Coordinates of C-alpha atoms in Angstrom, one line a residue:
X1 CA 19.7 16.8 3.9
X2 CA 18.0 17.3 7.2
X3 CA 17.5 20.8 9.1
X4 CA 19.0 21.2 12.5
X5 CA 18.0 23.9 14.6
X6 CA 20.7 25.8 16.8
X7 CA 18.6 27.2 19.9
X8 CA 21.5 29.5 21.6
X9 CA 21.4 32.0 24.2
X10 CA 21.0 35.8 23.2
X11 CA 22.8 37.0 26.9
X12 CA 26.4 38.2 27.0
X13 CA 26.3 38.1 31.0
X14 CA 25.5 35.8 33.8
X15 CA 24.4 37.6 36.6
X16 CA 26.2 36.3 39.9
X17 CA 24.9 36.0 43.3
X18 CA 26.2 39.7 44.5
X19 CA 24.7 41.3 41.2
X20 CA 28.2 41.5 39.5
X21 CA 27.6 40.6 35.4
X22 CA 29.9 38.1 34.4
X23 CA 30.3 38.1 30.9
X24 CA 29.9 35.1 29.2
X25 CA 27.8 33.9 26.1
X26 CA 27.9 30.7 24.6
X27 CA 31.0 28.1 24.2
X28 CA 32.7 28.3 21.2
X29 CA 33.4 24.6 21.1
X30 CA 29.7 23.5 21.7
X31 CA 28.6 25.1 18.4
X32 CA 31.7 24.6 16.6
X33 CA 32.5 21.1 16.9
X34 CA 28.5 20.1 16.3
X35 CA 27.9 22.4 13.7
X36 CA 31.5 20.7 12.0
X37 CA 29.8 17.3 12.2
X38 CA 26.4 18.3 11.1
X39 CA 27.9 20.0 8.1
X40 CA 30.2 17.6 7.0
X41 CA 27.2 15.0 7.2
X42 CA 25.7 17.0 4.9
X43 CA 22.8 18.8 6.7
X44 CA 21.5 22.5 7.0
X45 CA 22.0 24.4 10.2
X46 CA 19.5 27.2 11.3
X47 CA 20.1 29.3 14.4
X48 CA 17.7 30.8 16.7
X49 CA 17.6 32.8 19.6
X50 CA 15.3 34.9 22.2
X51 CA 14.2 37.9 20.0
X52 CA 16.6 36.9 17.2
X53 CA 19.5 38.7 18.4
X54 CA 23.2 37.7 17.0
X55 CA 24.2 35.1 19.5
X56 CA 27.0 36.3 21.5
X57 CA 30.5 34.1 22.1
X58 CA 32.2 33.8 25.4
X59 CA 35.4 35.4 25.0
X60 CA 36.9 33.2 27.2
X61 CA 36.2 30.0 25.1
X62 CA 38.7 31.5 22.5
X63 CA 41.3 31.8 24.7
X64 CA 44.3 29.6 24.1
X65 CA 44.3 27.9 27.4
X66 CA 40.6 26.9 26.9
X67 CA 41.3 24.9 23.7
X68 CA 44.5 23.0 24.6
X69 CA 46.7 25.9 23.0
X70 CA 46.8 28.7 20.5
X71 CA 46.8 26.4 17.2
X72 CA 43.5 24.8 18.4
X73 CA 42.1 28.1 19.5
X74 CA 43.0 29.5 16.2
X75 CA 41.2 26.8 14.6
X76 CA 38.1 27.1 16.6
X77 CA 38.1 31.1 15.8
X78 CA 38.5 30.2 12.1
X79 CA 35.5 27.9 12.1
X80 CA 33.3 30.3 14.3
X81 CA 33.9 32.8 11.6
X82 CA 32.7 30.5 9.1
X83 CA 29.4 30.2 10.7
X84 CA 27.6 32.8 8.5
X85 CA 24.3 31.5 10.1
X86 CA 25.1 32.9 13.8
X87 CA 25.1 36.2 12.4
X88 CA 21.1 35.8 10.9
X89 CA 19.2 34.0 13.8
X90 CA 15.9 33.5 13.4
X91 CA 13.3 34.7 16.5
X92 CA 12.7 31.7 18.5
X93 CA 9.5 33.1 19.0
X94 CA 8.6 32.1 15.4
X95 CA 10.2 29.1 15.3
X96 CA 8.3 25.8 14.8
X97 CA 10.2 23.0 16.3
X98 CA 8.2 20.4 13.8
X99 CA 10.2 22.1 11.0
X100 CA 13.3 20.8 11.8
X101 CA 15.0 16.8 12.0
X102 CA 16.9 17.6 15.1
X103 CA 17.0 20.4 17.7
X104 CA 20.3 21.2 19.7
X105 CA 21.0 23.6 22.3
X106 CA 24.7 24.5 23.0
X107 CA 26.0 25.7 26.4
X108 CA 28.1 28.4 28.1
X109 CA 26.8 30.4 31.1
X110 CA 24.5 32.2 28.7
X111 CA 21.7 30.0 29.1
X112 CA 21.9 30.2 32.7
X113 CA 20.6 33.9 32.2
X114 CA 18.1 33.7 29.7
X115 CA 17.2 30.1 28.6
X116 CA 16.6 28.8 31.9
X117 CA 13.6 31.2 32.3
X118 CA 12.6 31.2 28.9
X119 CA 8.8 29.8 28.5
X120 CA 9.4 30.2 24.8
X121 CA 12.4 27.9 25.0
X122 CA 10.6 25.4 27.5
X123 CA 7.8 25.0 25.0
X124 CA 10.4 24.4 21.9
X125 CA 11.7 21.9 24.3
X126 CA 8.5 20.0 25.2
X127 CA 7.8 20.1 21.7
X128 CA 10.9 18.6 20.7
X129 CA 11.0 15.9 23.5
X130 CA 7.4 14.8 22.6
X131 CA 7.8 14.6 18.7
X132 CA 10.5 12.0 19.4
X133 CA 12.7 13.6 17.3
X134 CA 16.4 13.8 18.1
X135 CA 16.9 16.5 21.0
X136 CA 20.6 17.3 21.8
X137 CA 21.7 19.5 25.0
X138 CA 25.3 20.2 26.2
X139 CA 27.2 21.6 29.0
X140 CA 25.3 24.6 30.8
X141 CA 22.8 24.3 27.8
X142 CA 20.5 22.2 30.2
X143 CA 19.5 25.3 32.0
X144 CA 17.1 25.7 29.5
X145 CA 15.3 22.2 30.8
X146 CA 14.4 24.2 33.8
X147 CA 11.7 26.3 31.6
X148 CA 10.5 23.2 30.4
X149 CA 7.3 23.1 32.7
X150 CA 4.2 21.2 31.6
X151 CA 0.7 22.5 32.4
X152 CA 0.5 20.5 35.3
X153 CA 3.7 22.2 37.1
X154 CA 6.0 19.0 36.5
X155 CA 9.2 19.3 34.6
X156 CA 9.2 17.5 31.3
X157 CA 12.7 16.1 31.5
X158 CA 11.7 14.7 35.3
X159 CA 12.9 11.2 35.2
X160 CA 15.3 11.3 32.3
X161 CA 18.7 10.7 32.5
X162 CA 20.8 13.6 31.8
X163 CA 24.5 14.9 31.5
X164 CA 25.1 18.5 32.6
X165 CA 28.1 20.9 33.9
X166 CA 28.7 19.3 37.3
X167 CA 29.0 20.9 40.5
X168 CA 32.8 19.7 40.5
X169 CA 33.4 21.4 37.1
X170 CA 32.0 24.5 38.5
X171 CA 34.2 24.6 41.2
X172 CA 37.3 24.0 39.5
X173 CA 36.1 27.2 36.8
X174 CA 36.1 29.0 40.0
X175 CA 32.7 30.2 40.1
X176 CA 30.5 27.7 42.0
X177 CA 31.1 30.1 45.1
X178 CA 29.9 33.2 43.2
X179 CA 26.9 31.6 41.5
X180 CA 23.0 32.2 42.6
X181 CA 22.6 28.3 41.9
X182 CA 24.3 25.6 40.3
X183 CA 23.0 23.4 37.6
X184 CA 23.4 20.3 38.7
X185 CA 21.9 20.8 41.6
X186 CA 18.8 22.8 40.1
X187 CA 18.4 19.8 37.5
X188 CA 17.9 17.4 40.5
X189 CA 15.5 19.7 42.4
X190 CA 13.1 19.6 39.0
X191 CA 13.5 15.5 39.4
X192 CA 16.0 15.2 36.7
X193 CA 18.5 12.3 36.9
X194 CA 22.0 13.7 36.5
X195 CA 24.7 11.2 35.7
X196 CA 27.8 12.6 36.7
X197 CA 31.0 11.6 34.7
X198 CA 34.7 12.5 35.2
X199 CA 35.3 16.6 35.3
X200 CA 36.4 17.8 32.0
X201 CA 36.3 14.2 29.9
X202 CA 33.8 13.5 27.5
X203 CA 30.6 12.1 28.8
X204 CA 27.6 11.8 27.2
X205 CA 23.9 10.3 28.0
X206 CA 21.5 8.7 25.8
X207 CA 18.0 8.4 27.1
X208 CA 15.2 7.9 24.4
X209 CA 15.5 10.8 22.0
X210 CA 17.6 13.1 24.6
X211 CA 20.8 13.0 23.8
X212 CA 22.9 15.2 26.5
X213 CA 26.4 15.6 27.2
X214 CA 28.6 16.9 30.1
X215 CA 31.0 19.5 29.2
X216 CA 32.8 21.2 26.0
X217 CA 34.8 17.9 25.4
X218 CA 31.2 15.9 24.8
X219 CA 30.3 18.1 22.0
X220 CA 31.2 16.4 19.2
X221 CA 30.5 12.9 20.4
X222 CA 27.0 14.1 21.4
X223 CA 26.5 15.2 17.6
X224 CA 27.6 12.0 16.7
X225 CA 24.8 10.4 18.8
X226 CA 22.5 12.8 17.5
X227 CA 23.2 11.5 14.0
X228 CA 22.7 7.7 15.1
X229 CA 19.5 8.7 15.9
X230 CA 18.7 11.0 13.2
X231 CA 19.5 7.7 10.9

């Protein structure tokens, strides 16, 4: 049994370009689906957030239309309620990534607010990447990569092939025109090689020990790839 660290947002809002706080958090499927894969394989999951706050779920991710119907939404909600680890997160500031076999970052718009500018998270990501152990990041989770800056000012993920929530998906979701910045653009500016797949379809990119997914549908396939790397 391996210990897998979920690094999750502590923010329940995403500040838009006009200063409006957009209610958000983590996207339920992106935590629930990988959690199910890892637990079914017999592994332990530990959750950490900035300051050790309980990670807020984006209420929109529990809606029927976000899950392909009410029955599926009910399953996600029930699975989420069963994730007791969410109620007792560690302080990210106290976490040593060397204690974990895998580090995983779910998405949702929350990471755009806090993890994108969190130097502690940035150091966790650099340590996980440099360790060679599996590192997974999905959807808006790659916003956290922006804070992974080495002492020379370069981004630790520059030159890595990465999947992340795309400009096209942000436009189709209706928030692109109101955002301060778009994830695909900002990652490219940092030197990250963003590989764009079809909107909303599963799209997972593996580059060395880094496994990334484009959107919620990529969450479970990404977790399966992490298990392959874990061996």
